[in-house]
Amino acid sequence: MSDLQPSDLALFWACVIALAIMVYVILDGFDLGVGILFGTTADEAKRASMMNTIAPFWDGNETWLVIVGAGLFATFPTVYAAFLGAFYIPVLLLLFGLIFRGVAFEFRYRSQRLRWLWDWGFFIGSIVVAFVQGAAVGAMMRGIRVADGQYVGGSFDWLHPFAVLTGIGLVFGYALLGAGWIVLKSDGALRDWAYARIGWLVAIVFTIIAAAFATVLNVDAGAVAQGHLADRTWGWVFPAFGVAALLAAAWGVRARRDALPFACTALFFVAAFLTLGVMFWPYMVPYAITVGNAAAPDVSLRFLFYGGIVVLPVVAIYTIGVYWVFRGKVRGGYG
C-alpha cells in the first residue's frame, strides 16, 4: 500500500485522538492508580479516604476513552478494525475491568457483608485495566501484522514478554500517579502513607524502564529499527525529560511539596507519550497503516468536524469545571 499524504482534516482528527488519549491516560491513570494502591492496605479509614479523593472525578475521566473509541471508529475506520483485530482480548478485559471497577465503587458502600468482594473487584479491576493498556503499548512498539488493511496475526500475539513487561510497568506507573494524587488531595496519615510509597514506586518504574530499553535494544531490536527513534535523534529529548520528571517527583517527596509528585509524574507520562509519537509517526498502526492511508474520506471528516467543534469543547469545559469545583484537599469527603 502506497503512503498517502494526510489531508488537513485527517491531521486535525489525528491530533484530537492523540490529545484525547493523553488526557485519558493522565486523568483515568491517577484514579486507576488509586485503585491499585487501594488493595495494598487493609485500613478501612485509608480506603474510604482514597475513594473520596477520586469520587467526583472517576466516571467523568472515562469520557475521554469514549472519545478515543468513537473518534477512531468514525474518522479512522481502518485503524479501528485493525486495532480490534489485534487486541480483541485486551479490549474485552479492559471493558470487563472498567465495568466491574465501576460497580464495585458504588456497591462497596451498600453491602457490608460483601464489601470484601467489591473491594477486591475495585483492586483487581484497576490492575487488569492498567496491565492491558500497557501490554497493548508494548505490542504496538513491536509492530502489528497487517495485510491489506486487516490484522493477520494471532489472538495472543500481543502477549509477548516485552508487552508483559510494559504492562507491569504501566501498573506501577499508574500507582505512582495515584500516589501523587493522594498526596495532592489528602492530609494527615493518608498523605504520609502515600508519600512513603512514592520513592519506591519511582525506583520500580526506573527499573522497568531500564529493563524495557535493554530488551528493545538487545533482544527485540526490530522495534527500534522499524520505529523512528534511531533516525530522529532529536526525539531522545523526550525520554530525557521523562527521566528528569521522575527525579523531580522523588525530590518532591523530600521537599514535601504536595503538588510536585503528581505534576511531575503527569509530565513523565506526557514525555512517554511524545516519545511514542516520535517512534510511530506517521503510522497509526505501527508499522503498517499511516494516518493518510487510514483516514476516512474528507467529506466524512468535514461532517464530523462540525460536530466535533461543538461536542469536544463541551466535554473539555465540563472536565475543567469539575476539577475546579472540587479543587483543594478532601476533608471529610464529598457529600
Coordinates of N, CA, C and O in Angstrom, one line a residue, residues 28-42 47 50-51 54 93-94 96-106 108 114-132 170-172 174-175 182 193 197 200-201:
D28 N -7.6 9.2 33.9 CA -8.0 7.9 34.4 C -6.9 7.2 35.0 O -7.0 6.3 35.8
G29 N -5.6 7.6 34.6 CA -4.5 6.9 35.2 C -4.4 7.1 36.7 O -4.0 6.2 37.4
F30 N -4.6 8.3 37.1 CA -4.5 8.5 38.6 C -5.6 7.8 39.4 O -5.3 7.3 40.5
D31 N -6.8 7.7 38.8 CA -7.8 7.0 39.6 C -7.7 5.5 39.5 O -8.0 4.8 40.4
L32 N -7.1 5.0 38.4 CA -6.7 3.6 38.4 C -5.6 3.3 39.4 O -5.5 2.3 40.0
G33 N -4.6 4.3 39.4 CA -3.5 4.2 40.4 C -4.0 4.1 41.8 O -3.5 3.4 42.7
V34 N -5.0 5.0 42.1 CA -5.6 4.9 43.5 C -6.2 3.6 43.7 O -6.1 3.0 44.8
G35 N -6.9 3.0 42.7 CA -7.5 1.7 42.9 C -6.4 0.6 43.1 O -6.7 -0.3 43.9
I36 N -5.3 0.7 42.4 CA -4.2 -0.2 42.7 C -3.7 -0.1 44.1 O -3.4 -1.1 44.8
L37 N -3.4 1.1 44.5 CA -2.9 1.3 45.9 C -4.0 0.9 46.9 O -3.6 0.5 48.1
F38 N -5.3 1.1 46.6 CA -6.4 0.7 47.5 C -6.2 -0.7 48.0 O -6.5 -1.0 49.2
G39 N -5.8 -1.6 47.2 CA -5.7 -3.0 47.6 C -4.4 -3.3 48.4 O -4.3 -4.5 48.8
T40 N -3.6 -2.4 48.6 CA -2.3 -2.6 49.3 C -2.4 -2.3 50.8 O -1.4 -2.4 51.5
T41 N -3.6 -1.8 51.3 CA -3.8 -1.5 52.7 C -5.1 -2.1 53.1 O -6.1 -2.2 52.3
A42 N -5.2 -2.6 54.3 CA -6.4 -3.2 54.9 C -7.1 -2.2 55.8 O -8.2 -2.5 56.4
R47 N -8.8 3.4 53.1 CA -9.5 3.0 51.9 C -10.7 4.0 51.6 O -10.9 4.4 50.5
M50 N -9.2 7.2 50.3 CA -8.8 7.1 48.9 C -10.0 7.2 48.0 O -9.9 7.9 47.0
M51 N -11.1 6.5 48.3 CA -12.3 6.6 47.5 C -12.8 8.1 47.4 O -13.2 8.6 46.3
I54 N -11.2 10.4 44.7 CA -11.5 10.3 43.3 C -13.0 10.3 43.0 O -13.4 10.2 41.8
L93 N -11.0 -7.5 28.1 CA -10.5 -7.4 29.5 C -10.6 -6.0 30.1 O -11.0 -5.8 31.2
L94 N -10.3 -5.0 29.2 CA -10.4 -3.6 29.6 C -11.8 -3.2 30.0 O -12.0 -2.6 31.0
F96 N -14.3 -5.3 30.8 CA -14.8 -6.0 32.0 C -14.2 -5.4 33.3 O -14.8 -5.2 34.3
G97 N -12.9 -5.0 33.2 CA -12.2 -4.3 34.3 C -12.9 -3.0 34.7 O -13.2 -2.7 35.9
L98 N -13.2 -2.2 33.7 CA -13.8 -0.9 33.9 C -15.2 -1.1 34.5 O -15.7 -0.4 35.4
I99 N -16.0 -2.0 33.9 CA -17.4 -2.3 34.4 C -17.4 -2.8 35.8 O -18.1 -2.2 36.7
F100 N -16.5 -3.8 36.1 CA -16.5 -4.4 37.5 C -16.0 -3.3 38.5 O -16.5 -3.2 39.6
R101 N -15.0 -2.5 38.0 CA -14.5 -1.5 38.9 C -15.6 -0.4 39.2 O -15.7 0.0 40.4
G102 N -16.3 0.0 38.2 CA -17.4 0.9 38.5 C -18.5 0.4 39.4 O -18.9 1.1 40.3
V103 N -18.9 -0.9 39.2 CA -19.9 -1.5 40.0 C -19.4 -1.6 41.5 O -20.1 -1.3 42.4
A104 N -18.1 -2.0 41.6 CA -17.5 -2.1 42.9 C -17.5 -0.8 43.7 O -17.7 -0.7 44.9
F105 N -17.2 0.3 42.9 CA -17.1 1.6 43.6 C -18.4 2.0 44.2 O -18.4 2.5 45.3
E106 N -19.5 1.7 43.6 CA -20.8 2.0 44.1 C -21.3 1.0 45.2 O -21.9 1.4 46.2
R108 N -19.7 -1.1 47.2 CA -19.0 -1.3 48.5 C -19.6 -0.5 49.6 O -19.5 -0.9 50.8
L114 N -20.8 -8.1 51.7 CA -20.0 -8.4 50.5 C -19.0 -7.3 50.2 O -18.5 -7.3 49.1
R115 N -18.7 -6.5 51.2 CA -17.8 -5.4 50.9 C -16.4 -6.0 50.5 O -15.7 -5.4 49.6
W116 N -16.0 -7.1 51.1 CA -14.7 -7.7 50.7 C -14.6 -8.0 49.2 O -13.6 -7.8 48.5
L117 N -15.8 -8.5 48.6 CA -15.8 -8.8 47.2 C -15.7 -7.6 46.4 O -14.9 -7.5 45.4
W118 N -16.4 -6.5 46.7 CA -16.3 -5.3 45.9 C -15.0 -4.6 46.1 O -14.5 -4.0 45.1
D119 N -14.4 -4.7 47.2 CA -13.0 -4.2 47.4 C -12.0 -4.9 46.5 O -11.2 -4.3 45.9
W120 N -12.1 -6.2 46.5 CA -11.2 -7.0 45.6 C -11.5 -6.7 44.1 O -10.6 -6.6 43.3
G121 N -12.8 -6.5 43.8 CA -13.2 -6.1 42.4 C -12.6 -4.8 42.0 O -12.1 -4.6 40.9
F122 N -12.6 -3.8 42.9 CA -12.0 -2.5 42.6 C -10.5 -2.6 42.4 O -10.0 -2.0 41.5
F123 N -9.9 -3.3 43.3 CA -8.4 -3.5 43.2 C -8.0 -4.3 41.9 O -7.2 -3.8 41.2
I124 N -8.6 -5.5 41.8 CA -8.2 -6.3 40.6 C -8.6 -5.7 39.3 O -7.9 -5.7 38.3
G125 N -9.8 -5.0 39.3 CA -10.2 -4.4 38.0 C -9.3 -3.3 37.6 O -8.9 -3.1 36.5
S126 N -8.8 -2.5 38.6 CA -7.8 -1.4 38.3 C -6.5 -2.0 37.8 O -5.9 -1.5 36.8
I127 N -6.0 -3.1 38.3 CA -4.8 -3.7 37.9 C -5.0 -4.3 36.4 O -4.1 -4.1 35.6
V128 N -6.1 -4.9 36.2 CA -6.3 -5.5 34.8 C -6.4 -4.4 33.8 O -5.7 -4.5 32.7
V129 N -7.1 -3.3 34.1 CA -7.2 -2.2 33.1 C -5.8 -1.6 32.8 O -5.5 -1.4 31.7
A130 N -5.1 -1.4 33.9 CA -3.7 -0.8 33.7 C -2.8 -1.8 32.9 O -2.1 -1.3 32.0
F131 N -2.9 -3.0 33.3 CA -2.0 -4.0 32.6 C -2.3 -4.1 31.1 O -1.3 -4.1 30.3
V132 N -3.5 -4.3 30.7 CA -3.8 -4.5 29.3 C -3.5 -3.3 28.5 O -3.1 -3.4 27.3
L170 N 3.2 -0.2 33.4 CA 2.1 0.8 33.4 C 1.3 0.6 34.7 O 0.8 1.6 35.3
V171 N 1.2 -0.6 35.3 CA 0.6 -0.8 36.6 C 1.3 0.0 37.6 O 0.7 0.8 38.4
F172 N 2.6 -0.1 37.7 CA 3.4 0.7 38.7 C 3.4 2.2 38.3 O 3.4 3.0 39.2
Y174 N 0.9 3.9 36.9 CA -0.4 4.4 37.4 C -0.4 4.5 38.9 O -1.0 5.4 39.5
A175 N 0.2 3.5 39.6 CA 0.3 3.5 41.0 C 1.0 4.8 41.5 O 0.6 5.4 42.5
I182 N -3.1 11.2 45.7 CA -3.5 11.1 47.1 C -2.8 12.1 47.9 O -3.4 12.8 48.8
W193 N 1.2 8.2 54.3 CA 1.2 6.9 53.7 C 1.6 6.9 52.3 O 2.4 6.1 51.8
R197 N 5.3 5.8 49.8 CA 5.4 4.9 48.7 C 5.9 5.5 47.4 O 6.2 4.7 46.5
W200 N 9.7 4.4 46.4 CA 10.0 3.1 45.9 C 9.2 2.8 44.6 O 9.7 2.1 43.7
L201 N 8.1 3.5 44.4 CA 7.4 3.4 43.1 C 8.3 4.0 42.0 O 8.3 3.5 40.9

